Amino acid sequence: MWRRSASFILDERRSSNSPPMADTTRGGPFQNPDAISAYYQTRAAHHGVITSDWLAQAQAAVGGVSGEEQTVSPAAESGADKTFNVIEEFNGWRKQPDLAEAVAAIRALAAVIRASEATTMMELEIELKKASDTLKSWDKTSISLTAGCDLFIRYVTRTSALEYEDFNSAKSRLLERAEKFGEISCKARKIIAMLSQDFIFDGCTILVHGLSRVVLEILKTAAQNNKLFRVLCTEGRPDGTGVLLANELSKLDIPVKLLLDSAVAYSMDEVDMVFVGADGVVESGGVINMMGTYQIALVAHSMNKPVYVAAESYKFARLYPLDQKDMAPALRPIEFGIKIAAKVEVERSARDYTPPQYLTLLFTDLGVLSPSVVSDELIQLYL
Amino acid sequence: MWRRSASFVLDKHQNNKPISLTPSIDSPPPHSMADENSNPNPISAYYQTRAAHHGIVTSDWLEQAQAAVRRYPERDYSVSPGRPFSVIEEFNNWRQQPDLAEAVAAIRALAAVIRASEATTMMELEIELKKASDTLKSWDTTSISLTAGCDLFMRYVTRTSALEFEDFNSAKSRVLSRAEKFGEISCKARKIIAVLSQDFIFDGCTILVHGFSRVVFEILKMAAQNKKLFRVLCTEGRPDKTGVLLANELAKLDVPVKLLIDSAVAYSMDEVDMVFVGADGVVESGGVINMMGTYQIALVAHSMNKPVYVAAESYKFARLYPLDQKDLEPALRPIDFDVPVPPKVEVERSARDYTPPQYLTLLFTDLGVLTPSVVSDELIQLYL
């Protein structure tokens, strides 16, 4: 929005003086140094694509955390140990490629409960809230992380209204719920896969963008049900998601074709439907997903092809972006094959926002929804 | 079009047979020359030349170049041995210059044919020219500007032969002067286009560019020299990396540049004021054939009401009318993903797509600034 006037020249000078940084209230060790979205770096790490920045950051994290934790003191002393554990726990869970990030967050919070020395519900809630804030501030760009934390906290506050004489049984109930959430999330993918089977017919051609584990589950289930279909994968620069997905699909004997990101409009004629995952589903019914989703949805919409989004319910977030730049910036490094001149900027955003008018249906574990229904569901979830 | 039915499973089996080049739209090349001149694997030589200009030498290109060098001495021509050899040789000499368009190189080579011709009648000269032109066209059947350039040249030059000259030599010299004039016009075309498009670039505008068109680069260079303040967004241009190269060139001119990956075009389209692309060929409908991705960008720009401007010289106007994307000659080129691709996975290797005229706003040509609908009128005049 700010680039529309000729003052971009001034803006450029201003922005080169002060590097854009999200608020730094939380302090040193828990802030990502380069505003490189940790969420996308995790995905990249899952895919085995290790960038040099990630490596540097990982080394810094290993070296830095134990040292910095003593110099910077967050609010409470005992809290310092807990917050250290939360992030570490979260990182531990996050590394597993099959685990969704929200589930990792909830497991980390469950670990906080387990390790907590609180004796009243109120104290436990406060500790959890602190831990949740720490997690959220550690990576502001991950929507499912924020949403997962919020949902869990809301569940905790809801149950604590019930009266338990025994504090310990309340605590164990919370732990149980946290475990169950992990199961629910795994089941969510299966539910979504089942719901979407009716939409895949024999002889259809599906266009896929990005490497969503939910979409992969959908295609796997369809292949197991012996459906005959063909998949076109976009290359997915710079993460190379297309080749990875093509590898997975060819193991399942599904005919795959790789396209350049530029070749989507060229091939859109032979496509019957588009399947994408989501990083987050916003209040308008739109989705935030890997960069390029908006473009593909636009092209598909102009050629009357349906765009289906597969998202678990914990990705529903209380966000309402008004345009592309209206989200927390999630940047990640992009490598071109050759050297770039020093003055050249690079658009490094990892994701874009697809407005609801370009989406046809959302497959969630709450059912198959149209984009307009999303806000109703959100009200129910967050009530 | 053929993929719409479930028979793609059968089609797949059929497609596993090797792809053969279909002959060009004009008369098929003489058989004695077809095998030597056609490229061994259907990798578009036009795009390989562009890649070579940009310094990206692929291994396939290298192999092909070596094969071509080895192949030349074995040629056997029905006409006197020196001449057709020199057409291709002349053409290749001209083609090495990165600043020269391929069609212009062909035009210059054909002019050289006239100069070196030993014909004594007009008819003989025309036949020689036609043979040379066919040779050039068959060298790369996927290049539209080459075919169009040769055709236009032939038509332009042979228009004079209807006039009566007692002296063949003066007729020949007249033909030669026309040929040279045509060559000059083609060379100057870029400057004319750059001058025409200056009015459309205003201070503070943001221009989106796709591909590395030398015409578009000329336009931007001239605008920078005229001290206009503007900003350029370059798409990355996989797999040729045209965006990075263009960004480097523009950075030398002190033009603020931003690189986008191909997926980020819709994301950034909000801040764009206009889109500039070149063209490999302009077709009869007024649409253009250009590097893969142009159609997508034009579609996105059109949906957000941003103007799409095409810069094309007039010799790129071709007698083609594609009905959909696949209705063109396949022009394939190798694509390098950084990781190995499993064997059963196909890859869409086409180097270009067709942008229908409804997504284009204006065409900047050396004949003037045209709307897409005017193109067919111009074509009639050119080819009459």
Tab-separated table of C-alpha atoms in Angstrom, chain A:
chain	number	residue	atom	x	y	z
A	1	MET	CA	0.000	0.000	0.000
A	2	TRP	CA	2.764	2.421	0.835
A	3	ARG	CA	4.432	1.970	-2.508
A	4	ARG	CA	1.693	3.508	-4.532
A	5	SER	CA	3.008	7.041	-4.304
A	6	ALA	CA	6.190	8.356	-5.836
A	7	SER	CA	7.554	8.709	-2.337
A	8	PHE	CA	8.848	5.175	-2.547
A	9	ILE	CA	12.231	6.755	-2.987
A	10	LEU	CA	11.982	8.371	0.441
A	11	ASP	CA	10.465	5.245	1.909
A	12	GLU	CA	13.370	3.277	0.583
A	13	ARG	CA	15.881	5.520	2.298
A	14	ARG	CA	13.914	5.442	5.496
A	15	SER	CA	13.579	1.713	5.499
A	16	SER	CA	17.236	1.199	4.723
A	17	ASN	CA	18.119	3.228	7.828
A	18	SER	CA	16.034	1.214	10.237
A	19	PRO	CA	15.644	-2.459	9.451
A	20	PRO	CA	12.048	-3.578	9.903
A	21	MET	CA	11.673	-5.473	13.144
A	22	ALA	CA	8.660	-6.703	15.018
A	23	ASP	CA	8.296	-5.397	18.556
A	24	THR	CA	11.111	-6.393	20.828
A	25	THR	CA	9.337	-6.289	24.172
A	26	ARG	CA	10.105	-9.874	24.933
A	27	GLY	CA	13.858	-9.552	24.855
A	28	GLY	CA	16.932	-11.113	23.353
A	29	PRO	CA	17.114	-14.864	23.374
A	30	PHE	CA	13.617	-15.496	22.200
A	31	GLN	CA	13.658	-13.145	19.250
A	32	ASN	CA	14.661	-14.403	15.848
A	33	PRO	CA	17.670	-12.344	14.754
A	34	ASP	CA	16.882	-11.766	11.093
A	35	ALA	CA	13.096	-11.707	10.962
A	36	ILE	CA	13.417	-14.955	9.042
A	37	SER	CA	10.296	-16.901	9.657
A	38	ALA	CA	11.129	-19.874	11.797
A	39	TYR	CA	8.003	-21.616	10.653
A	40	TYR	CA	9.208	-21.758	7.089
A	41	GLN	CA	12.668	-22.692	8.127
A	42	THR	CA	11.234	-25.650	9.976
A	43	ARG	CA	9.322	-26.701	6.910
A	44	ALA	CA	12.478	-26.307	4.884
A	45	ALA	CA	14.353	-28.378	7.439
A	46	HIS	CA	11.679	-31.041	7.309
A	47	HIS	CA	12.134	-31.203	3.598
A	48	GLY	CA	15.828	-31.513	4.046
A	49	VAL	CA	16.529	-28.197	2.440
A	50	ILE	CA	19.055	-26.654	4.732
A	51	THR	CA	19.867	-23.075	3.943
A	52	SER	CA	22.987	-21.418	5.194
A	53	ASP	CA	20.962	-18.933	7.216
A	54	TRP	CA	19.183	-21.713	9.005
A	55	LEU	CA	22.454	-23.359	9.811
A	56	ALA	CA	23.867	-20.126	11.198
A	57	GLN	CA	20.749	-19.587	13.224
A	58	ALA	CA	20.768	-23.120	14.560
A	59	GLN	CA	24.356	-22.744	15.649
A	60	ALA	CA	23.576	-19.430	17.259
A	61	ALA	CA	20.603	-20.953	19.036
A	62	VAL	CA	22.655	-23.818	20.393
A	63	GLY	CA	25.465	-21.545	21.457
A	64	GLY	CA	23.422	-18.568	22.532
A	65	VAL	CA	20.522	-19.816	24.573
A	66	SER	CA	22.349	-21.162	27.594
A	67	GLY	CA	24.549	-18.069	27.745
A	68	GLU	CA	21.897	-15.427	27.230
A	69	GLU	CA	19.338	-16.925	29.494
A	70	GLN	CA	21.267	-15.856	32.549
A	71	THR	CA	21.895	-12.264	31.528
A	72	VAL	CA	18.348	-11.389	30.492
A	73	SER	CA	15.819	-12.033	33.186
A	74	PRO	CA	12.194	-12.254	32.263
A	75	ALA	CA	9.530	-11.379	34.816
A	76	ALA	CA	9.903	-14.079	37.474
A	77	GLU	CA	13.025	-15.990	38.478
A	78	SER	CA	11.377	-19.367	38.538
A	79	GLY	CA	9.738	-18.356	35.334
A	80	ALA	CA	13.152	-18.149	33.667
A	81	ASP	CA	13.662	-21.876	33.900
A	82	LYS	CA	10.172	-22.608	32.695
A	83	THR	CA	10.373	-20.387	29.637
A	84	PHE	CA	13.672	-21.935	28.730
A	85	ASN	CA	11.992	-25.312	28.889
A	86	VAL	CA	9.032	-24.262	26.827
A	87	ILE	CA	11.034	-23.129	23.867
A	88	GLU	CA	13.349	-26.079	24.086
A	89	GLU	CA	10.472	-28.487	24.426
A	90	PHE	CA	8.688	-26.852	21.546
A	91	ASN	CA	11.746	-27.059	19.347
A	92	GLY	CA	12.135	-30.670	20.259
A	93	TRP	CA	8.631	-31.497	19.162
A	94	ARG	CA	8.780	-29.285	16.134
A	95	LYS	CA	11.555	-31.247	14.485
A	96	GLN	CA	9.343	-34.237	13.786
A	97	PRO	CA	8.231	-33.855	10.180
A	98	ASP	CA	4.820	-35.405	10.645
A	99	LEU	CA	3.749	-33.338	13.598
A	100	ALA	CA	1.789	-30.187	12.993
A	101	GLU	CA	3.195	-27.102	14.636
A	102	ALA	CA	0.121	-26.419	16.744
A	103	VAL	CA	0.371	-29.917	18.192
A	104	ALA	CA	4.010	-29.306	19.025
A	105	ALA	CA	3.015	-26.109	20.804
A	106	ILE	CA	0.333	-27.880	22.804
A	107	ARG	CA	2.689	-30.665	23.750
A	108	ALA	CA	5.182	-28.059	24.921
A	109	LEU	CA	2.498	-26.399	27.035
A	110	ALA	CA	1.572	-29.807	28.443
A	111	ALA	CA	5.177	-30.198	29.440
A	112	VAL	CA	4.902	-26.871	31.249
A	113	ILE	CA	1.918	-28.203	33.180
A	114	ARG	CA	3.764	-31.370	33.999
A	115	ALA	CA	6.811	-29.521	35.281
A	116	SER	CA	4.791	-26.876	37.060
A	117	GLU	CA	5.087	-26.452	40.802
A	118	ALA	CA	1.908	-24.417	41.118
A	119	THR	CA	-0.610	-25.360	43.794
A	120	THR	CA	-3.654	-23.482	42.591
A	121	MET	CA	-5.448	-23.349	39.303
A	122	MET	CA	-4.922	-19.616	39.013
A	123	GLU	CA	-1.187	-19.954	39.382
A	124	LEU	CA	-1.124	-22.688	36.767
A	125	GLU	CA	-3.115	-20.567	34.388
A	126	ILE	CA	-0.779	-17.647	34.828
A	127	GLU	CA	2.216	-19.859	34.174
A	128	LEU	CA	0.594	-21.255	31.081
A	129	LYS	CA	-0.269	-17.823	29.830
A	130	LYS	CA	3.306	-16.711	30.260
A	131	ALA	CA	4.604	-19.783	28.476
A	132	SER	CA	2.103	-19.325	25.700
A	133	ASP	CA	3.127	-15.697	25.236
A	134	THR	CA	6.742	-16.744	25.107
A	135	LEU	CA	6.010	-19.277	22.423
A	136	LYS	CA	3.967	-16.859	20.411
A	137	SER	CA	6.547	-14.121	20.546
A	138	TRP	CA	9.274	-16.517	19.562
A	139	ASP	CA	7.780	-16.794	16.119
A	140	LYS	CA	5.221	-14.157	15.322
A	141	THR	CA	4.718	-15.388	11.806
A	142	SER	CA	3.319	-18.810	12.501
A	143	ILE	CA	-0.434	-18.674	12.542
A	144	SER	CA	-1.074	-22.236	13.583
A	145	LEU	CA	1.268	-21.793	16.515
A	146	THR	CA	-0.686	-18.801	17.749
A	147	ALA	CA	-3.984	-20.484	17.091
A	148	GLY	CA	-2.918	-23.702	18.811
A	149	CYS	CA	-1.747	-21.831	21.914
A	150	ASP	CA	-4.943	-19.789	22.045
A	151	LEU	CA	-7.167	-22.805	21.732
A	152	PHE	CA	-5.354	-24.654	24.473
A	153	ILE	CA	-5.416	-21.694	26.855
A	154	ARG	CA	-9.084	-21.255	26.186
A	155	TYR	CA	-9.714	-24.876	26.937
A	156	VAL	CA	-7.740	-24.577	30.163
A	157	THR	CA	-9.664	-21.540	31.358
A	158	ARG	CA	-12.917	-23.216	30.492
A	159	THR	CA	-12.286	-26.340	32.513
A	160	SER	CA	-10.860	-24.461	35.432
A	161	ALA	CA	-14.279	-22.931	35.944
A	162	LEU	CA	-15.439	-26.381	36.987
A	163	GLU	CA	-14.910	-27.151	40.647
A	164	TYR	CA	-12.459	-29.785	41.635
A	165	GLU	CA	-11.543	-30.282	45.274
A	166	ASP	CA	-8.403	-31.968	44.169
A	167	PHE	CA	-5.991	-29.772	42.258
A	168	ASN	CA	-4.021	-32.749	41.087
A	169	SER	CA	-6.927	-34.364	39.321
A	170	ALA	CA	-7.617	-31.105	37.512
A	171	LYS	CA	-4.016	-31.007	36.443
A	172	SER	CA	-4.076	-34.560	35.185
A	173	ARG	CA	-7.238	-33.819	33.280
A	174	LEU	CA	-5.511	-30.967	31.512
A	175	LEU	CA	-2.610	-33.201	30.641
A	176	GLU	CA	-5.003	-35.768	29.274
A	177	ARG	CA	-6.615	-33.150	27.131
A	178	ALA	CA	-3.282	-32.072	25.759
A	179	GLU	CA	-2.465	-35.627	24.769
A	180	LYS	CA	-5.863	-35.993	23.212
A	181	PHE	CA	-5.327	-32.863	21.173
A	182	GLY	CA	-2.385	-34.478	19.518
A	183	GLU	CA	-4.542	-37.419	18.556
A	184	ILE	CA	-7.344	-35.179	17.353
A	185	SER	CA	-4.940	-33.374	15.122
A	186	CYS	CA	-3.665	-36.588	13.554
A	187	LYS	CA	-7.205	-37.741	13.091
A	188	ALA	CA	-8.081	-34.409	11.572
A	189	ARG	CA	-5.983	-35.235	8.556
A	190	LYS	CA	-7.705	-38.562	8.131
A	191	ILE	CA	-11.128	-36.980	8.438
A	192	ILE	CA	-10.252	-34.377	5.837
A	193	ALA	CA	-8.911	-37.062	3.523
A	194	MET	CA	-12.142	-39.009	3.846
A	195	LEU	CA	-14.329	-35.992	3.212
A	196	SER	CA	-12.495	-35.051	0.067
A	197	GLN	CA	-12.642	-38.451	-1.587
A	198	ASP	CA	-15.963	-37.669	-3.230
A	199	PHE	CA	-14.462	-34.751	-5.044
A	200	ILE	CA	-11.767	-36.731	-6.795
A	201	PHE	CA	-13.217	-38.588	-9.752
A	202	ASP	CA	-11.616	-41.040	-12.132
A	203	GLY	CA	-9.583	-39.423	-14.855
A	204	CYS	CA	-9.288	-36.060	-13.199
A	205	THR	CA	-6.237	-33.835	-13.216
A	206	ILE	CA	-5.304	-32.151	-9.957
A	207	LEU	CA	-2.996	-29.184	-9.617
A	208	VAL	CA	-1.131	-28.974	-6.316
A	209	HIS	CA	0.939	-26.122	-4.959
A	210	GLY	CA	3.260	-26.458	-2.007
A	211	LEU	CA	3.827	-29.509	0.137
A	212	SER	CA	0.917	-29.759	2.529
A	213	ARG	CA	0.802	-32.900	4.598
A	214	VAL	CA	-2.966	-32.792	4.561
A	215	VAL	CA	-3.110	-32.669	0.776
A	216	LEU	CA	-0.617	-35.495	0.607
A	217	GLU	CA	-2.874	-37.507	2.895
A	218	ILE	CA	-5.815	-36.776	0.603
A	219	LEU	CA	-3.950	-37.951	-2.476
A	220	LYS	CA	-2.605	-40.997	-0.685
A	221	THR	CA	-6.082	-42.040	0.380
A	222	ALA	CA	-7.389	-41.531	-3.130
A	223	ALA	CA	-4.607	-43.672	-4.552
A	224	GLN	CA	-5.342	-46.364	-2.019
A	225	ASN	CA	-8.972	-46.292	-3.072
A	226	ASN	CA	-7.722	-47.107	-6.568
A	227	LYS	CA	-8.818	-43.900	-8.188
A	228	LEU	CA	-7.202	-42.994	-11.490
A	229	PHE	CA	-6.016	-39.417	-11.457
A	230	ARG	CA	-3.078	-37.303	-12.451
A	231	VAL	CA	-1.257	-34.646	-10.481
A	232	LEU	CA	0.469	-31.534	-11.727
A	233	CYS	CA	2.902	-30.104	-9.173
A	234	THR	CA	4.214	-26.588	-9.317
A	235	GLU	CA	7.903	-26.333	-8.693
A	236	GLY	CA	7.414	-24.310	-5.520
A	237	ARG	CA	10.392	-21.972	-5.592
A	238	PRO	CA	12.441	-21.582	-3.538
A	239	ASP	CA	11.599	-24.514	-1.303
A	240	GLY	CA	11.491	-27.022	-4.113
A	241	THR	CA	8.263	-28.478	-2.754
A	242	GLY	CA	7.240	-29.683	-6.181
A	243	VAL	CA	10.056	-32.150	-6.610
A	244	LEU	CA	9.579	-33.460	-3.087
A	245	LEU	CA	5.885	-33.957	-3.624
A	246	ALA	CA	6.597	-35.583	-6.980
A	247	ASN	CA	8.924	-38.005	-5.220
A	248	GLU	CA	6.265	-38.927	-2.715
A	249	LEU	CA	3.566	-39.330	-5.314
A	250	SER	CA	5.620	-41.396	-7.682
A	251	LYS	CA	6.174	-43.855	-4.849
A	252	LEU	CA	2.408	-44.253	-4.799
A	253	ASP	CA	2.394	-44.782	-8.577
A	254	ILE	CA	0.431	-41.666	-9.289
A	255	PRO	CA	1.281	-40.042	-12.644
A	256	VAL	CA	2.935	-36.730	-11.850
A	257	LYS	CA	4.016	-33.828	-13.964
A	258	LEU	CA	6.244	-31.033	-12.765
A	259	LEU	CA	5.548	-27.484	-13.860
A	260	LEU	CA	7.451	-24.305	-13.416
A	261	ASP	CA	5.596	-21.739	-11.355
A	262	SER	CA	5.253	-19.722	-14.581
A	263	ALA	CA	3.617	-22.590	-16.399
A	264	VAL	CA	0.438	-22.730	-14.303
A	265	ALA	CA	-1.695	-20.616	-16.617
A	266	TYR	CA	-0.280	-22.537	-19.580
A	267	SER	CA	-1.474	-25.824	-18.117
A	268	MET	CA	-4.629	-24.617	-16.408
A	269	ASP	CA	-6.689	-25.798	-19.363
A	270	GLU	CA	-6.152	-29.449	-18.585
A	271	VAL	CA	-6.653	-29.062	-14.849
A	272	ASP	CA	-9.921	-30.137	-13.209
A	273	MET	CA	-9.297	-28.844	-9.700
A	274	VAL	CA	-6.664	-27.188	-7.559
A	275	PHE	CA	-5.705	-28.481	-4.122
A	276	VAL	CA	-3.742	-26.434	-1.618
A	277	GLY	CA	-3.115	-26.616	2.079
A	278	ALA	CA	-3.167	-23.620	4.388
A	279	ASP	CA	-0.892	-22.028	6.918
A	280	GLY	CA	-3.909	-20.312	8.401
A	281	VAL	CA	-7.544	-19.665	7.635
A	282	VAL	CA	-8.626	-16.119	8.356
A	283	GLU	CA	-11.915	-14.641	9.423
A	284	SER	CA	-12.938	-13.580	5.954
A	285	GLY	CA	-12.749	-17.169	4.804
A	286	GLY	CA	-9.548	-16.545	2.897
A	287	VAL	CA	-6.384	-18.496	3.461
A	288	ILE	CA	-2.785	-17.678	4.093
A	289	ASN	CA	-0.535	-20.122	2.370
A	290	MET	CA	2.764	-20.463	0.573
A	291	MET	CA	3.658	-17.685	-1.834
A	292	GLY	CA	2.050	-18.369	-5.179
A	293	THR	CA	-1.273	-19.648	-3.907
A	294	TYR	CA	-2.985	-16.353	-4.600
A	295	GLN	CA	-1.670	-16.332	-8.137
A	296	ILE	CA	-2.827	-19.864	-8.817
A	297	ALA	CA	-6.232	-19.219	-7.299
A	298	LEU	CA	-6.606	-16.123	-9.469
A	299	VAL	CA	-5.717	-18.009	-12.623
A	300	ALA	CA	-7.973	-20.923	-11.700
A	301	HIS	CA	-10.842	-18.602	-10.920
A	302	SER	CA	-10.520	-16.851	-14.249
A	303	MET	CA	-10.792	-20.219	-15.978
A	304	ASN	CA	-13.594	-21.490	-13.738
A	305	LYS	CA	-11.624	-24.214	-12.073
A	306	PRO	CA	-12.487	-25.034	-8.447
A	307	VAL	CA	-9.901	-24.298	-5.776
A	308	TYR	CA	-10.080	-26.551	-2.731
A	309	VAL	CA	-8.276	-25.781	0.504
A	310	ALA	CA	-7.507	-28.501	3.028
A	311	ALA	CA	-7.044	-27.112	6.549
A	312	GLU	CA	-7.440	-28.500	10.054
A	313	SER	CA	-9.718	-26.591	12.374
A	314	TYR	CA	-6.974	-25.363	14.684
A	315	LYS	CA	-5.660	-23.233	11.836
A	316	PHE	CA	-8.626	-20.920	12.052
A	317	ALA	CA	-7.190	-17.634	13.252
A	318	ARG	CA	-8.568	-14.324	14.446
A	319	LEU	CA	-7.007	-12.370	11.615
A	320	TYR	CA	-8.514	-10.231	8.914
A	321	PRO	CA	-5.893	-9.083	6.376
A	322	LEU	CA	-7.049	-6.238	4.183
A	323	ASP	CA	-4.423	-6.758	1.523
A	324	GLN	CA	-1.284	-8.718	0.826
A	325	LYS	CA	0.998	-6.663	3.012
A	326	ASP	CA	-1.367	-6.646	5.971
A	327	MET	CA	0.184	-9.635	7.721
A	328	ALA	CA	3.202	-10.067	9.946
A	329	PRO	CA	6.110	-10.258	7.519
A	330	ALA	CA	7.436	-13.774	7.199
A	331	LEU	CA	10.673	-13.581	5.279
A	332	ARG	CA	12.977	-16.331	4.208
A	333	PRO	CA	16.181	-16.418	2.180
A	334	ILE	CA	15.952	-17.056	-1.550
A	335	GLU	CA	18.850	-18.346	-3.540
A	336	PHE	CA	19.115	-17.565	-7.205
A	337	GLY	CA	21.735	-19.511	-9.066
A	338	ILE	CA	23.964	-16.555	-9.829
A	339	LYS	CA	25.272	-13.537	-8.082
A	340	ILE	CA	22.953	-10.592	-7.608
A	341	ALA	CA	24.173	-6.999	-7.734
A	342	ALA	CA	24.309	-5.346	-4.338
A	343	LYS	CA	21.611	-2.738	-4.869
A	344	VAL	CA	18.988	-5.201	-6.006
A	345	GLU	CA	16.218	-5.940	-3.505
A	346	VAL	CA	14.529	-9.279	-3.308
A	347	GLU	CA	10.922	-9.981	-2.419
A	348	ARG	CA	11.437	-12.481	0.341
A	349	SER	CA	7.994	-12.978	1.734
A	350	ALA	CA	7.164	-16.618	2.223
A	351	ARG	CA	3.406	-16.399	1.975
A	352	ASP	CA	0.482	-14.571	0.489
A	353	TYR	CA	-3.173	-14.115	1.282
A	354	THR	CA	-5.861	-15.546	-0.964
A	355	PRO	CA	-9.181	-13.715	-0.627
A	356	PRO	CA	-12.285	-15.868	-0.221
A	357	GLN	CA	-13.826	-15.077	-3.601
A	358	TYR	CA	-11.183	-17.171	-5.339
A	359	LEU	CA	-11.751	-20.226	-3.145
A	360	THR	CA	-14.457	-22.773	-3.767
A	361	LEU	CA	-14.509	-25.033	-0.732
A	362	LEU	CA	-12.561	-25.628	2.449
A	363	PHE	CA	-12.088	-29.197	3.617
A	364	THR	CA	-11.745	-29.192	7.386
A	365	ASP	CA	-12.283	-31.711	10.135
A	366	LEU	CA	-15.417	-29.763	10.997
A	367	GLY	CA	-16.777	-30.641	7.586
A	368	VAL	CA	-16.715	-29.302	4.061
A	369	LEU	CA	-17.268	-25.577	4.365
A	370	SER	CA	-17.715	-22.729	1.961
A	371	PRO	CA	-15.547	-19.699	2.748
A	372	SER	CA	-18.464	-17.678	4.080
A	373	VAL	CA	-19.156	-20.227	6.795
A	374	VAL	CA	-15.700	-19.841	8.286
A	375	SER	CA	-16.555	-16.874	10.456
A	376	ASP	CA	-19.478	-18.772	11.980
A	377	GLU	CA	-17.205	-21.659	12.823
A	378	LEU	CA	-14.645	-19.301	14.297
A	379	ILE	CA	-17.237	-17.865	16.639
A	380	GLN	CA	-18.045	-21.342	17.867
A	381	LEU	CA	-14.419	-22.280	18.316
A	382	TYR	CA	-13.354	-19.184	20.152
A	383	LEU	CA	-16.528	-18.528	22.139
